[in-house]
Coordinates of C-alpha atoms and ligand atoms in Angstrom, one line a residue:
Chain Q
M248 CA 110.3 143.0 26.4
K249 CA 108.9 144.7 29.4
L250 CA 105.8 142.6 29.1
A251 CA 107.9 139.4 29.3
R252 CA 109.9 140.6 32.2
D253 CA 106.8 141.8 34.1
T254 CA 105.0 138.5 33.3
W255 CA 108.0 136.5 34.6
L256 CA 108.1 138.6 37.7
V257 CA 104.4 138.2 38.4
F258 CA 104.5 134.5 37.7
Q259 CA 107.4 134.0 40.1
R260 CA 105.6 135.8 42.9
Y261 CA 102.4 133.9 42.5
F262 CA 104.2 130.6 42.0
G263 CA 106.1 131.3 45.2
I264 CA 102.8 131.9 47.1
F265 CA 101.4 128.6 45.5
I266 CA 104.5 126.6 46.6
H267 CA 103.6 127.4 50.2
N268 CA 100.3 125.7 49.7
P269 CA 100.7 122.6 47.6
A270 CA 97.5 121.1 48.9
W271 CA 95.9 122.7 46.0
V272 CA 97.6 120.4 43.5
A273 CA 96.3 117.5 45.5
V274 CA 92.8 118.8 45.6
G275 CA 92.8 119.3 41.9
V276 CA 94.0 115.8 41.3
I277 CA 91.8 114.1 43.6
Q278 CA 88.6 114.8 41.8
P279 CA 89.5 113.5 38.5
A280 CA 91.4 110.5 40.1
L281 CA 88.0 109.7 41.7
Y282 CA 86.3 109.7 38.3
L283 CA 89.1 107.4 37.1
L284 CA 88.8 105.0 39.8
L285 CA 85.1 105.0 40.6
F286 CA 83.3 105.9 37.4
A287 CA 85.6 104.7 34.4
P288 CA 85.1 101.0 35.3
L289 CA 81.4 101.5 34.6
L290 CA 82.4 102.4 31.1
K291 CA 84.0 99.3 30.5
S292 CA 80.8 97.4 30.3
I293 CA 79.2 99.8 28.0
A294 CA 82.2 100.2 25.7
D295 CA 80.6 97.7 23.3
V296 CA 77.3 99.5 23.0
P297 CA 76.7 100.8 19.4
G298 CA 77.8 104.5 19.2
F299 CA 80.6 104.2 21.8
P300 CA 83.9 105.1 20.2
H301 CA 86.4 102.5 19.6
G302 CA 89.7 102.5 21.4
G303 CA 89.0 101.2 24.8
A304 CA 87.1 102.9 27.8
Y305 CA 90.2 104.6 29.3
N306 CA 91.3 106.0 25.8
V307 CA 87.8 107.5 25.4
F308 CA 87.4 108.6 29.0
V309 CA 90.8 110.1 30.0
P310 CA 91.0 112.6 27.2
G311 CA 87.6 113.9 28.4
L312 CA 88.7 114.0 32.1
L313 CA 91.6 116.2 31.1
I314 CA 89.4 118.7 29.5
Q315 CA 87.2 118.6 32.6
L316 CA 90.3 119.1 34.8
G317 CA 91.0 122.2 32.7
L318 CA 87.5 123.6 33.1
F319 CA 87.0 122.9 36.9
G320 CA 90.7 123.4 37.8
A321 CA 90.8 126.8 36.2
S322 CA 87.2 128.2 36.9
G323 CA 87.9 128.8 40.5
V324 CA 91.0 130.9 40.3
G325 CA 89.0 134.0 40.6
F326 CA 88.3 133.3 44.3
G327 CA 92.0 134.1 45.0
L328 CA 91.7 137.3 43.0
I329 CA 88.8 138.4 45.0
S330 CA 90.5 138.1 48.4
E331 CA 93.5 140.0 46.9
L332 CA 91.0 142.7 45.9
R333 CA 89.8 142.8 49.4
F334 CA 93.2 143.1 50.8
G335 CA 94.2 145.9 48.4
V336 CA 96.8 143.9 46.6
I337 CA 95.6 144.6 43.2
E338 CA 95.2 148.2 43.8
R339 CA 98.8 148.3 45.2
L340 CA 100.1 146.5 42.0
R341 CA 98.0 148.8 39.7
V342 CA 99.8 151.9 41.1
T343 CA 103.2 150.5 39.9
P344 CA 104.1 150.8 36.3
V345 CA 103.6 147.0 35.8
S346 CA 102.2 146.0 32.7
R347 CA 98.4 145.4 33.1
L348 CA 98.5 142.4 30.7
A349 CA 101.3 141.0 32.8
L350 CA 99.2 141.1 35.9
L351 CA 96.9 138.6 34.2
L352 CA 99.4 136.6 32.2
G353 CA 101.7 136.0 35.1
R354 CA 98.9 134.6 37.2
A355 CA 97.4 132.6 34.4
L356 CA 100.8 131.0 33.7
R357 CA 101.1 129.9 37.3
D358 CA 97.6 128.4 37.0
I359 CA 98.4 126.7 33.8
L360 CA 101.5 125.2 35.2
T361 CA 99.5 123.6 38.0
L362 CA 96.9 122.3 35.5
L363 CA 99.7 120.8 33.4
L364 CA 101.1 119.2 36.6
Q365 CA 97.8 117.7 37.6
S366 CA 97.2 116.4 34.1
L367 CA 100.4 114.6 34.0
I368 CA 99.7 113.0 37.3
L369 CA 96.2 112.0 35.9
V370 CA 97.8 110.4 32.9
L371 CA 100.3 108.7 34.9
V372 CA 97.6 107.3 37.3
A373 CA 95.6 106.0 34.2
L374 CA 98.6 104.2 32.5
P375 CA 98.1 100.9 34.6
F376 CA 94.5 100.8 33.6
G377 CA 95.5 100.5 30.0
L378 CA 95.7 104.1 28.8
S379 CA 97.8 104.4 25.7
F380 CA 99.1 107.3 23.7
R381 CA 101.8 108.6 21.3
P382 CA 104.4 111.0 22.6
L383 CA 103.6 113.7 20.3
G384 CA 99.8 113.0 21.3
I385 CA 100.4 113.8 24.9
L386 CA 102.0 117.1 23.8
I387 CA 99.0 118.0 21.9
A388 CA 96.8 117.1 24.8
L389 CA 98.6 119.2 27.3
G390 CA 98.5 122.0 24.8
L391 CA 94.7 121.7 24.6
V392 CA 94.5 121.7 28.4
A393 CA 96.8 124.8 28.6
L394 CA 94.5 126.6 26.0
I395 CA 91.4 125.7 28.0
G396 CA 93.2 126.9 31.1
L397 CA 94.1 130.1 29.5
M398 CA 90.7 130.7 28.4
V399 CA 88.8 129.7 31.6
T400 CA 91.3 131.5 34.0
S401 CA 91.0 134.5 32.0
I402 CA 87.1 134.4 32.1
S403 CA 87.3 133.6 35.8
Y404 CA 89.5 136.6 36.6
A405 CA 87.5 138.9 34.5
L406 CA 84.3 137.8 36.4
A407 CA 86.0 138.2 39.8
L408 CA 87.1 141.8 38.8
W409 CA 83.8 142.5 37.9
L410 CA 81.8 141.0 40.8
K411 CA 84.4 141.5 43.6
D412 CA 82.5 139.2 45.9
E413 CA 82.6 135.5 46.5
N414 CA 78.9 135.3 47.1
S415 CA 78.0 136.3 43.7
F416 CA 81.0 134.9 42.0
A417 CA 80.5 131.2 43.3
P418 CA 77.0 130.6 42.0
I419 CA 77.8 132.0 38.7
V420 CA 80.9 129.9 38.2
F421 CA 79.2 126.8 39.3
T422 CA 76.1 127.3 37.3
A423 CA 77.9 128.1 34.3
S424 CA 80.4 125.1 34.4
L425 CA 78.0 122.3 34.9
P426 CA 76.1 122.6 31.6
L427 CA 79.4 123.2 29.9
L428 CA 80.7 120.0 31.4
L429 CA 77.5 118.0 30.6
L430 CA 77.3 119.3 27.0
S431 CA 80.9 118.4 26.3
G432 CA 80.7 114.7 26.2
V433 CA 83.2 114.4 29.0
L434 CA 81.3 111.8 31.1
L435 CA 79.7 109.8 28.1
P436 CA 80.5 110.5 24.4
M437 CA 78.1 112.6 22.5
S438 CA 77.8 110.0 19.9
L439 CA 75.4 108.3 22.4
A440 CA 73.3 111.4 22.7
P441 CA 69.9 112.0 20.9
S442 CA 70.3 114.3 17.9
W443 CA 68.8 117.5 19.6
L444 CA 71.4 117.1 22.5
R445 CA 74.2 116.5 20.0
T446 CA 73.1 119.7 18.2
I447 CA 73.3 121.8 21.2
S448 CA 76.5 120.4 22.2
T449 CA 78.2 121.3 19.1
L450 CA 77.8 124.9 20.2
N451 CA 79.8 124.1 23.3
P452 CA 83.4 124.9 22.4
L453 CA 84.5 122.3 25.0
S454 CA 82.8 119.6 23.1
H455 CA 85.2 120.3 20.3
A456 CA 88.1 120.1 22.6
V457 CA 86.9 116.9 24.0
S458 CA 86.5 115.3 20.5
A459 CA 90.0 116.6 19.4
N460 CA 91.4 115.2 22.5
R461 CA 89.8 111.8 22.0
E462 CA 91.2 111.7 18.4
V463 CA 94.6 112.5 19.9
F464 CA 94.4 109.5 22.3
L465 CA 93.2 107.3 19.6
G466 CA 96.4 108.2 17.7
H467 CA 94.6 110.1 15.0
L468 CA 96.9 113.3 15.5
A469 CA 96.3 114.7 11.8
N470 CA 92.5 114.3 12.1
A471 CA 90.3 117.3 11.1
N472 CA 88.6 117.2 14.5
V473 CA 92.0 117.9 16.1
Y474 CA 92.7 120.9 14.0
Q475 CA 89.3 122.2 14.5
G476 CA 89.3 121.7 18.3
V477 CA 92.8 123.4 18.6
A478 CA 91.8 126.2 16.3
I479 CA 88.7 126.9 18.2
M480 CA 90.5 126.9 21.7
V481 CA 93.3 129.2 20.3
V482 CA 90.7 131.8 19.2
L483 CA 88.6 131.6 22.3
A484 CA 91.7 131.6 24.6
A485 CA 92.9 134.9 22.8
L486 CA 89.5 136.6 23.0
A487 CA 89.3 135.7 26.8
I488 CA 92.8 137.0 27.4
W489 CA 92.0 140.3 25.6
Y490 CA 88.9 140.7 27.5
A491 CA 90.4 139.9 30.9
A492 CA 93.5 142.2 30.3
R493 CA 91.0 145.0 29.6
A494 CA 89.3 144.3 32.9
F495 CA 92.7 144.4 34.6
S496 CA 93.7 147.8 33.2
R497 CA 90.3 149.4 33.7
A498 CA 89.8 151.0 37.1
I499 CA 88.6 148.7 39.7
A500 CA 85.8 151.0 40.8
Chain L
M217 CA 117.6 185.3 50.7
T218 CA 113.8 185.1 50.6
P219 CA 112.2 181.7 51.2
A220 CA 111.3 180.2 47.9
A221 CA 107.7 180.3 47.0
P222 CA 106.0 177.0 47.7
E223 CA 106.0 174.8 44.9
P224 CA 102.7 172.9 44.2
V225 CA 103.2 169.1 43.8
V226 CA 99.5 168.5 43.6
E227 CA 97.2 170.8 41.9
I228 CA 93.5 169.8 41.7
S229 CA 90.7 171.6 40.1
E230 CA 87.1 170.8 40.1
L231 CA 87.8 167.1 40.7
R232 CA 84.6 165.2 40.9
R233 CA 83.6 161.5 41.0
V234 CA 80.2 160.0 40.8
F235 CA 79.6 156.3 41.4
K236 CA 76.7 154.5 39.9
S237 CA 74.8 152.4 42.4
R238 CA 71.5 150.5 42.5
R239 CA 70.0 153.3 44.4
G240 CA 71.0 155.9 41.9
P241 CA 74.2 157.9 41.4
V242 CA 76.4 158.7 44.4
E243 CA 78.4 161.8 44.3
A244 CA 81.4 160.7 46.4
V245 CA 83.7 163.7 45.5
A246 CA 81.7 166.8 44.7
G247 CA 84.3 169.0 42.8
I248 CA 87.2 169.9 44.9
D249 CA 90.0 172.4 44.4
L250 CA 93.3 171.8 46.2
Q251 CA 97.0 172.5 46.2
V252 CA 99.6 170.4 48.1
F253 CA 103.1 171.9 48.3
R254 CA 106.5 170.2 48.1
G255 CA 107.8 169.0 51.4
E256 CA 104.7 169.4 53.5
I257 CA 102.5 166.8 55.3
F258 CA 99.0 167.5 53.9
G259 CA 96.1 166.0 55.7
F260 CA 92.6 165.2 54.6
L261 CA 90.3 165.1 57.7
G262 CA 86.8 163.7 57.4
P263 CA 84.3 161.3 58.7
N264 CA 83.5 157.9 57.2
G265 CA 82.2 158.2 53.7
A266 CA 83.4 161.7 53.3
G267 CA 85.2 160.9 49.9
K268 CA 88.8 160.8 51.3
T269 CA 89.6 157.3 49.7
T270 CA 87.9 158.2 46.6
T271 CA 90.0 161.3 46.1
L272 CA 93.1 159.5 46.9
R273 CA 92.4 156.8 44.5
M274 CA 91.8 159.3 41.7
L275 CA 95.0 161.0 42.3
A276 CA 96.8 157.6 42.4
T277 CA 95.7 156.9 38.9
L278 CA 93.4 154.0 40.2
L279 CA 90.0 155.6 39.5
P280 CA 89.1 157.8 36.6
P281 CA 87.6 161.0 37.7
T282 CA 84.0 161.9 36.4
S283 CA 85.3 165.4 35.6
G284 CA 88.0 167.8 36.7
R285 CA 91.7 167.9 36.3
A286 CA 94.8 167.3 38.4
L287 CA 98.4 167.9 38.0
I288 CA 100.8 165.7 39.9
A289 CA 104.5 166.6 40.0
G290 CA 103.9 168.6 36.8
R291 CA 102.2 165.8 35.0
D292 CA 98.7 165.6 33.9
L293 CA 96.8 162.8 35.7
L294 CA 94.4 162.1 32.9
S295 CA 96.9 162.2 29.8
E296 CA 100.1 160.9 31.4
P297 CA 99.1 158.3 34.2
D298 CA 102.2 156.3 33.5
Q299 CA 104.3 159.3 34.1
V300 CA 102.4 160.0 37.4
R301 CA 103.0 156.4 38.6
W302 CA 106.7 156.9 38.7
Q303 CA 106.3 159.9 40.8
I304 CA 104.0 158.6 43.5
G305 CA 103.7 155.9 46.1
Y306 CA 100.4 154.8 47.4
V307 CA 99.5 153.0 50.7
G308 CA 95.8 152.0 50.5
Q309 CA 93.5 151.9 53.4
Q310 CA 93.7 148.1 53.4
G311 CA 97.4 147.8 52.9
G312 CA 98.2 145.6 49.9
A313 CA 100.7 143.0 50.9
D314 CA 100.0 139.4 50.5
M315 CA 99.7 137.4 53.7
E316 CA 101.3 134.3 52.5
I317 CA 104.8 135.6 51.8
T318 CA 107.5 137.3 53.7
G319 CA 107.8 141.0 54.0
R320 CA 111.3 140.8 52.4
S321 CA 109.9 139.2 49.3
E322 CA 107.2 141.6 49.0
L323 CA 109.7 144.6 49.0
V324 CA 112.0 142.8 46.5
F325 CA 109.1 142.0 44.1
E326 CA 107.8 145.7 44.3
A327 CA 111.4 146.9 43.6
R328 CA 111.6 144.6 40.7
L329 CA 108.3 146.0 39.3
Y330 CA 109.9 149.4 39.3
G331 CA 112.6 147.9 37.1
M332 CA 115.4 147.4 39.6
G333 CA 117.8 144.4 39.0
R334 CA 117.9 141.5 41.4
E335 CA 120.9 143.1 43.4
Q336 CA 119.7 146.5 43.4
A337 CA 116.2 145.4 44.6
R338 CA 117.8 143.3 47.4
L339 CA 119.9 146.3 48.6
R340 CA 116.8 148.6 48.5
S341 CA 114.8 146.2 50.4
E342 CA 117.4 145.8 53.1
E343 CA 117.7 149.6 53.3
L344 CA 113.9 150.0 53.8
I345 CA 113.9 147.2 56.3
R346 CA 116.5 149.0 58.3
T347 CA 114.8 152.4 58.1
L348 CA 111.3 151.2 59.1
E349 CA 112.8 148.9 61.6
L350 CA 111.3 145.7 60.2
E351 CA 114.3 143.6 61.0
P352 CA 112.7 141.3 63.6
C353 CA 109.9 140.2 61.2
A354 CA 111.2 140.9 57.6
D355 CA 111.7 137.1 57.0
R356 CA 108.4 136.0 58.4
R357 CA 105.1 135.5 56.7
I358 CA 103.2 138.8 56.7
S359 CA 100.2 137.0 58.3
T360 CA 102.2 136.8 61.5
Y361 CA 102.9 140.5 61.7
S362 CA 101.4 142.9 64.3
G363 CA 99.2 145.9 63.1
G364 CA 102.0 148.3 63.4
Q365 CA 104.6 146.0 61.7
R366 CA 102.0 145.5 58.9
R367 CA 101.5 149.2 58.5
R368 CA 105.2 150.0 58.3
L369 CA 105.7 147.3 55.8
D370 CA 102.9 148.9 53.7
I371 CA 104.6 152.1 54.0
A372 CA 108.1 150.5 53.0
V373 CA 106.4 148.9 50.0
G374 CA 105.1 152.3 48.9
L375 CA 108.5 153.9 49.3
V376 CA 110.5 151.3 47.2
H377 CA 111.1 153.5 44.2
Q378 CA 111.8 156.8 46.3
P379 CA 108.6 158.5 45.2
Q380 CA 108.5 162.4 45.6
L381 CA 104.9 162.2 46.8
L382 CA 103.4 159.6 49.0
F383 CA 99.7 159.0 49.5
L384 CA 98.8 157.3 52.8
D385 CA 95.1 156.4 53.3
E386 CA 94.3 156.3 57.0
P387 CA 97.9 155.2 57.9
T388 CA 97.1 154.8 61.6
T389 CA 93.6 153.6 61.8
G390 CA 93.3 150.7 64.2
L391 CA 96.7 151.1 65.6
D392 CA 97.6 151.3 69.3
P393 CA 99.1 154.6 70.5
Q394 CA 102.6 153.4 70.5
S395 CA 102.4 152.1 66.8
R396 CA 100.7 155.2 65.9
A397 CA 103.5 157.4 67.3
R398 CA 106.0 155.3 65.3
V399 CA 104.1 155.8 62.1
W400 CA 104.1 159.5 62.9
D401 CA 107.9 159.7 63.3
E402 CA 108.1 157.8 60.1
V403 CA 106.0 160.4 58.3
R404 CA 108.0 163.2 59.9
S405 CA 111.3 161.7 58.9
L406 CA 109.9 161.5 55.3
R407 CA 109.2 165.1 55.2
R408 CA 112.8 165.8 56.5
A409 CA 114.1 163.8 53.6
G410 CA 111.9 166.0 51.2
T411 CA 109.1 163.7 50.5
T412 CA 105.6 165.3 50.2
V413 CA 103.1 163.3 52.3
F414 CA 99.4 163.5 51.5
L415 CA 97.5 161.5 54.1
T416 CA 93.9 161.0 55.2
T417 CA 92.7 160.5 58.6
H418 CA 89.5 160.8 60.8
Y419 CA 91.6 161.3 64.0
L420 CA 91.6 165.0 65.1
E421 CA 94.7 164.5 67.2
E422 CA 96.5 163.1 64.2
A423 CA 95.4 166.0 61.7
D424 CA 96.4 168.5 64.5
A425 CA 99.8 167.1 65.5
L426 CA 101.1 165.7 62.3
C427 CA 99.9 167.8 59.5
D428 CA 101.4 171.2 58.3
R429 CA 98.2 171.9 56.4
L430 CA 94.9 170.2 56.2
A431 CA 91.6 170.2 54.3
I432 CA 88.3 169.2 56.2
I433 CA 86.2 167.2 53.9
D434 CA 82.5 166.2 54.3
H435 CA 80.1 164.7 51.9
G436 CA 82.7 165.1 49.1
R437 CA 83.2 168.7 49.7
I438 CA 85.9 170.7 51.3
V439 CA 84.4 172.8 54.1
A440 CA 87.5 174.3 55.6
R441 CA 91.3 174.5 54.9
G442 CA 94.4 175.8 56.2
T443 CA 97.0 175.1 58.9
P444 CA 95.5 173.6 62.1
D445 CA 96.2 176.9 63.9
E446 CA 94.5 178.9 61.2
L447 CA 91.5 176.7 61.3
K448 CA 91.2 176.8 65.1
R449 CA 91.5 180.6 65.1
E450 CA 88.6 180.7 62.6
V451 CA 86.4 179.3 65.1
A452 CA 87.0 182.5 67.1
G453 CA 87.3 182.4 70.7
D454 CA 86.7 179.8 73.3
L455 CA 84.0 177.1 73.6
V456 CA 81.7 177.1 76.7
T457 CA 79.6 174.0 77.0
V458 CA 76.7 174.2 79.5
G459 CA 74.7 171.1 80.6
L460 CA 71.1 171.9 81.5
E461 CA 68.5 170.3 83.6
G462 CA 65.5 171.2 81.5
D463 CA 64.8 172.3 78.0
P464 CA 67.6 174.3 76.4
E465 CA 65.6 176.6 74.2
T466 CA 64.9 179.3 77.0
A467 CA 68.5 179.3 77.9
L468 CA 69.7 179.5 74.3
R469 CA 67.3 182.5 73.6
L470 CA 68.6 184.2 76.7
L471 CA 72.3 183.7 76.1
R472 CA 72.2 184.6 72.4
E473 CA 71.3 188.1 73.3
Q474 CA 74.4 188.6 75.4
P475 CA 77.2 190.8 73.7
F476 CA 79.9 188.5 74.7
V477 CA 78.4 185.4 73.0
R478 CA 79.4 185.2 69.5
E479 CA 77.6 181.9 68.6
A480 CA 75.3 179.6 70.4
S481 CA 73.7 176.3 69.6
A482 CA 71.7 173.9 71.4
E483 CA 72.0 170.1 71.5
E484 CA 69.6 168.0 73.5
S485 CA 70.2 169.2 77.0
S486 CA 73.2 171.2 76.5
L487 CA 74.5 174.5 74.9
R488 CA 77.5 175.2 72.9
L489 CA 78.6 178.8 73.3
Y490 CA 81.5 180.5 71.4
V491 CA 82.8 183.3 73.4
E492 CA 85.6 185.7 73.4
R493 CA 87.1 184.9 76.6
G494 CA 86.0 181.6 78.3
E495 CA 87.4 182.5 81.9
S496 CA 85.4 185.6 82.3
A497 CA 82.2 184.4 80.3
A498 CA 81.6 181.4 82.5
P499 CA 80.7 183.2 85.8
E500 CA 78.6 185.7 83.8
I501 CA 76.7 182.6 82.2
L502 CA 76.3 181.0 85.7
R503 CA 74.8 184.3 87.0
L504 CA 72.5 184.8 84.2
L505 CA 71.0 181.3 84.3
D506 CA 70.7 181.3 88.0
R507 CA 68.8 184.6 87.9
E508 CA 66.3 183.0 85.4
G509 CA 66.1 179.8 87.6
L510 CA 67.4 177.7 84.9
G511 CA 69.0 174.6 86.6
L512 CA 72.5 173.8 85.3
T513 CA 74.2 170.4 85.6
T514 CA 77.7 171.1 84.2
I515 CA 79.9 173.8 82.7
S516 CA 83.2 173.6 80.9
V517 CA 85.4 175.9 79.1
S518 CA 87.6 174.7 76.2
R519 CA 89.9 176.2 73.6
P520 CA 88.8 175.4 70.2
S521 CA 89.9 172.1 68.8
L522 CA 89.7 170.8 65.3
D523 CA 86.5 169.1 66.2
D524 CA 85.0 172.5 66.9
V525 CA 86.0 173.6 63.4
F526 CA 84.3 170.4 62.0
L527 CA 81.3 171.1 64.2
R528 CA 81.0 174.6 63.1
Q529 CA 81.2 173.7 59.4
T530 CA 79.0 170.7 59.4
G531 CA 76.9 170.9 62.6
R532 CA 78.1 167.5 63.5
S533 CA 80.9 166.4 65.7
L534 CA 83.7 164.2 64.2
R535 CA 84.6 162.9 67.6
E536 CA 81.2 161.2 68.2
Q537 CA 81.3 159.7 64.7
A538 CA 84.8 158.3 65.1
A539 CA 83.7 156.5 68.3
Ligands
LIG264 N1 82.9 151.7 44.2 C1 81.9 152.4 44.7 N2 80.7 152.3 44.3 C2 79.7 153.1 44.9 N3 79.8 153.9 45.8 C3 81.1 154.1 46.4 C4 82.2 153.3 45.8 N4 83.3 153.7 46.5 C5 82.9 154.7 47.4 N5 81.5 155.0 47.3 C6 80.8 155.9 48.1 O1 81.5 157.1 48.0 C7 81.4 157.8 49.3 C8 82.8 158.1 49.7 O2 83.5 156.9 49.9 P1 85.1 156.9 50.4 O3 85.6 155.5 50.4 O4 85.9 157.9 49.5 O5 84.9 157.6 51.8 P2 86.2 157.8 52.9 O6 86.2 159.2 53.3 O7 87.4 157.1 52.4 O8 85.6 156.9 54.2 P3 86.3 156.0 55.2 O9 86.7 156.9 56.3 O10 85.3 155.3 55.8 O11 87.3 155.3 54.6 C9 80.7 156.8 50.2 O12 79.3 157.2 50.4 C10 80.9 155.5 49.6 O13 79.8 154.6 49.9
LIG265 MG1 88.6 155.6 53.0

């Protein structure tokens, strides 16, 4: 009860701050939109290559873009936390009896809400290009984005609390995100990859999220890949939240 | 009726904190014992890096001590941190308000975190805005506040839940004299209302003028404690500072032997002499140096200040470091 109330209060506060600077939504959308406009057309010509999944270039590409949005949109949230650490905001909040988990969840909820907003915009932009989906499918897809968002924001916050400094945070985040992205099959499906690369990519949880999301956009909602992808993301998100909540409750020495 | 015995609000024993760093462990607080009594303004005076913030953060439940114990308002810091949090307010060295929102919404948010309902939180914020004279800026973004307004808002945020004990970490650092005076007024009116204030400072005047009692801390250790007057009395006598043309060693040797000089030390080209009565010692010193042919550039007599207390305990001047 207290957790829910505190989470809601923290969410409201950070959402209020965010509303004052809606430029971030635009920044978040522009990048995937550029992929959509400037990269997806290339896929059209290779959509007939053997190994390329069926269902049309956009139905293959947009699900991956959504996952990428989840990863890139969420990984930078730690920057905001670092500046708050510097201004003493986090110390001040930790002196109050507020639930430590709420300090994490309230912020993460705000981040996820923006991710979902960006995802919706992306899907809408892709519609005229021929993207198709089932109503339930879009809910599952957004659920996946939310789970990835929870996982990645939690990790980003934990990392920020640990490093407390942009100069060490930035390189770690960027170096970690790129292989995660390349090995997830977002840009080109992993079915085109040589087998060694495909083997490595199965170790990347995001590749399972991408496969799950592709099935969803192909209309295969009850596919085993979907169950697997969602299950993996639920477990990882829970672990990440647990880890980050611990970081929030421990002293920020 | 006899006055009630002072009731301790903070009782610290053997509190210690060691940080791990790349260059080995740093003992920021080296085992301190301390009591702060109800209703007083207690000051922690010390130079940069003395361990003031580290101590305050430990007492405010933000940082686990490496060892030692503390009772805050009768609650044990280590086993009941949640209880302690309800009793204390903490205003950190960097403040802690977000730049992007208004002061009023920060206050309301803080009040809600302490469990107040919407209406109660609104009323309490209004009350604090009035008491701390934040009306002109309460509905502006905090990034537009002046330094003094910022500091008063930070204090208001720390007072939202009417804590019995307020920690203020360097409440006036970087403020102009007027803003500083207003913060002092605020702290004094808190004392009138019965709130105990535990503040840190590296300003001598602040410690002297504002604090009922203080502890001087250096390198994580308390080197002196008492009321400002007690501390100054400990230094014993007046200070005569003599500027010399040449090497001070000869003069030092000569003056040390004089019965009226209690303590003497040399610093580059000047001598610091603690004497019983400065007025009569000065002419005597002039005579002695003149007889020995030791050229003298300046001479001054001063009553001891807290800086002299610090100097005597640590061999360094706080004033020079603060500058
Ligand atoms: N997180 C930390 N890790 C390592 N060392 C630390 C840490 N925090 C403080 N220290 C060290 O502990 C010592 C005491 O620091 P502290 O911040 O308590 O000093 P202070 O008296 O508040 O100084 P100032 O007047 O500059 O605020 C310093 O040497 C500082 O470098
Ligand atoms: Mg400090």
